[in-house]
């Protein structure tokens, strides 16, 4: 089954957060945004960060 995977450390964070098998890239991004807010107090996703996250989400 295809899915979208993301590991926080792949964007340079010292963090063990990761998830697998989000059903779409939009769902994957939602997970990342929620995690960034809860765990890293990142409430604004800058274009630069969005680019990094986008590149780090693997199918
Ligand atoms: Zn993290």
JSON list of C-alpha atoms and ligand atoms in Angstrom, two decimals:
[
{"chain": "A", "resi": 1, "resn": "UNK", "atom": "CA", "xyz": [0.00, 0.00, 0.00]},
{"chain": "A", "resi": 2, "resn": "UNK", "atom": "CA", "xyz": [1.36, 3.38, -0.97]},
{"chain": "A", "resi": 3, "resn": "UNK", "atom": "CA", "xyz": [1.74, 6.05, 1.64]},
{"chain": "A", "resi": 4, "resn": "UNK", "atom": "CA", "xyz": [3.58, 9.22, 2.48]},
{"chain": "A", "resi": 5, "resn": "UNK", "atom": "CA", "xyz": [6.32, 9.07, 5.09]},
{"chain": "A", "resi": 6, "resn": "UNK", "atom": "CA", "xyz": [8.06, 11.82, 7.01]},
{"chain": "A", "resi": 7, "resn": "UNK", "atom": "CA", "xyz": [10.77, 11.94, 9.65]},
{"chain": "A", "resi": 8, "resn": "UNK", "atom": "CA", "xyz": [11.36, 15.18, 11.54]},
{"chain": "A", "resi": 9, "resn": "UNK", "atom": "CA", "xyz": [15.10, 14.58, 11.65]},
{"chain": "A", "resi": 10, "resn": "UNK", "atom": "CA", "xyz": [15.21, 14.67, 7.85]},
{"chain": "A", "resi": 11, "resn": "UNK", "atom": "CA", "xyz": [14.62, 18.44, 8.04]},
{"chain": "A", "resi": 12, "resn": "UNK", "atom": "CA", "xyz": [17.47, 18.86, 10.50]},
{"chain": "A", "resi": 13, "resn": "UNK", "atom": "CA", "xyz": [15.53, 18.67, 13.76]},
{"chain": "A", "resi": 14, "resn": "UNK", "atom": "CA", "xyz": [16.89, 16.73, 16.73]},
{"chain": "A", "resi": 15, "resn": "UNK", "atom": "CA", "xyz": [13.60, 14.92, 17.07]},
{"chain": "A", "resi": 16, "resn": "UNK", "atom": "CA", "xyz": [12.37, 11.35, 16.80]},
{"chain": "A", "resi": 17, "resn": "UNK", "atom": "CA", "xyz": [8.97, 12.16, 15.35]},
{"chain": "A", "resi": 18, "resn": "UNK", "atom": "CA", "xyz": [8.04, 10.27, 12.23]},
{"chain": "A", "resi": 19, "resn": "UNK", "atom": "CA", "xyz": [4.96, 8.83, 10.63]},
{"chain": "A", "resi": 20, "resn": "UNK", "atom": "CA", "xyz": [4.23, 6.46, 7.82]},
{"chain": "A", "resi": 21, "resn": "UNK", "atom": "CA", "xyz": [1.50, 5.86, 5.34]},
{"chain": "A", "resi": 22, "resn": "UNK", "atom": "CA", "xyz": [-0.40, 9.12, 5.29]},
{"chain": "A", "resi": 23, "resn": "UNK", "atom": "CA", "xyz": [-2.89, 8.60, 2.47]},
{"chain": "A", "resi": 24, "resn": "UNK", "atom": "CA", "xyz": [-2.12, 11.84, 0.67]},
{"chain": "A", "resi": 25, "resn": "UNK", "atom": "CA", "xyz": [0.48, 14.57, 0.63]},
{"chain": "A", "resi": 26, "resn": "UNK", "atom": "CA", "xyz": [-2.09, 16.99, 2.05]},
{"chain": "A", "resi": 27, "resn": "UNK", "atom": "CA", "xyz": [-2.70, 14.63, 4.98]},
{"chain": "A", "resi": 28, "resn": "UNK", "atom": "CA", "xyz": [1.05, 14.25, 5.48]},
{"chain": "A", "resi": 29, "resn": "UNK", "atom": "CA", "xyz": [1.44, 18.03, 5.56]},
{"chain": "A", "resi": 30, "resn": "UNK", "atom": "CA", "xyz": [-1.32, 18.31, 8.16]},
{"chain": "A", "resi": 31, "resn": "UNK", "atom": "CA", "xyz": [0.55, 15.89, 10.42]},
{"chain": "A", "resi": 32, "resn": "UNK", "atom": "CA", "xyz": [3.76, 17.86, 9.99]},
{"chain": "A", "resi": 33, "resn": "UNK", "atom": "CA", "xyz": [2.11, 21.22, 10.66]},
{"chain": "A", "resi": 34, "resn": "UNK", "atom": "CA", "xyz": [0.38, 19.89, 13.80]},
{"chain": "A", "resi": 35, "resn": "UNK", "atom": "CA", "xyz": [3.62, 18.36, 15.04]},
{"chain": "A", "resi": 36, "resn": "UNK", "atom": "CA", "xyz": [5.65, 21.49, 14.34]},
{"chain": "A", "resi": 37, "resn": "UNK", "atom": "CA", "xyz": [3.18, 23.51, 16.38]},
{"chain": "A", "resi": 38, "resn": "UNK", "atom": "CA", "xyz": [2.87, 21.07, 19.30]},
{"chain": "A", "resi": 39, "resn": "UNK", "atom": "CA", "xyz": [6.46, 19.93, 19.60]},
{"chain": "A", "resi": 40, "resn": "UNK", "atom": "CA", "xyz": [8.51, 22.82, 18.23]},
{"chain": "A", "resi": 41, "resn": "UNK", "atom": "CA", "xyz": [6.27, 25.86, 18.81]},
{"chain": "A", "resi": 42, "resn": "UNK", "atom": "CA", "xyz": [6.48, 26.60, 15.10]},
{"chain": "A", "resi": 43, "resn": "UNK", "atom": "CA", "xyz": [3.22, 28.34, 14.29]},
{"chain": "A", "resi": 44, "resn": "UNK", "atom": "CA", "xyz": [4.25, 29.89, 11.01]},
{"chain": "A", "resi": 45, "resn": "UNK", "atom": "CA", "xyz": [5.42, 27.66, 8.20]},
{"chain": "A", "resi": 46, "resn": "UNK", "atom": "CA", "xyz": [7.71, 29.87, 6.15]},
{"chain": "A", "resi": 47, "resn": "UNK", "atom": "CA", "xyz": [8.10, 29.22, 2.41]},
{"chain": "A", "resi": 48, "resn": "UNK", "atom": "CA", "xyz": [11.62, 27.99, 3.13]},
{"chain": "A", "resi": 49, "resn": "UNK", "atom": "CA", "xyz": [10.40, 25.50, 5.75]},
{"chain": "A", "resi": 50, "resn": "UNK", "atom": "CA", "xyz": [7.53, 24.40, 3.53]},
{"chain": "A", "resi": 51, "resn": "UNK", "atom": "CA", "xyz": [10.05, 23.61, 0.81]},
{"chain": "A", "resi": 52, "resn": "UNK", "atom": "CA", "xyz": [12.17, 21.54, 3.20]},
{"chain": "A", "resi": 53, "resn": "UNK", "atom": "CA", "xyz": [9.15, 19.64, 4.47]},
{"chain": "A", "resi": 54, "resn": "UNK", "atom": "CA", "xyz": [7.89, 19.06, 0.97]},
{"chain": "A", "resi": 55, "resn": "UNK", "atom": "CA", "xyz": [11.25, 17.59, -0.03]},
{"chain": "A", "resi": 56, "resn": "UNK", "atom": "CA", "xyz": [11.36, 15.43, 3.11]},
{"chain": "A", "resi": 57, "resn": "UNK", "atom": "CA", "xyz": [7.98, 13.78, 2.56]},
{"chain": "A", "resi": 58, "resn": "UNK", "atom": "CA", "xyz": [8.67, 10.52, 0.78]},
{"chain": "A", "resi": 59, "resn": "UNK", "atom": "CA", "xyz": [6.21, 8.33, -0.96]},
{"chain": "B", "resi": 1, "resn": "LIG", "atom": "ZN1", "xyz": [9.88, 17.17, 15.47]}
]
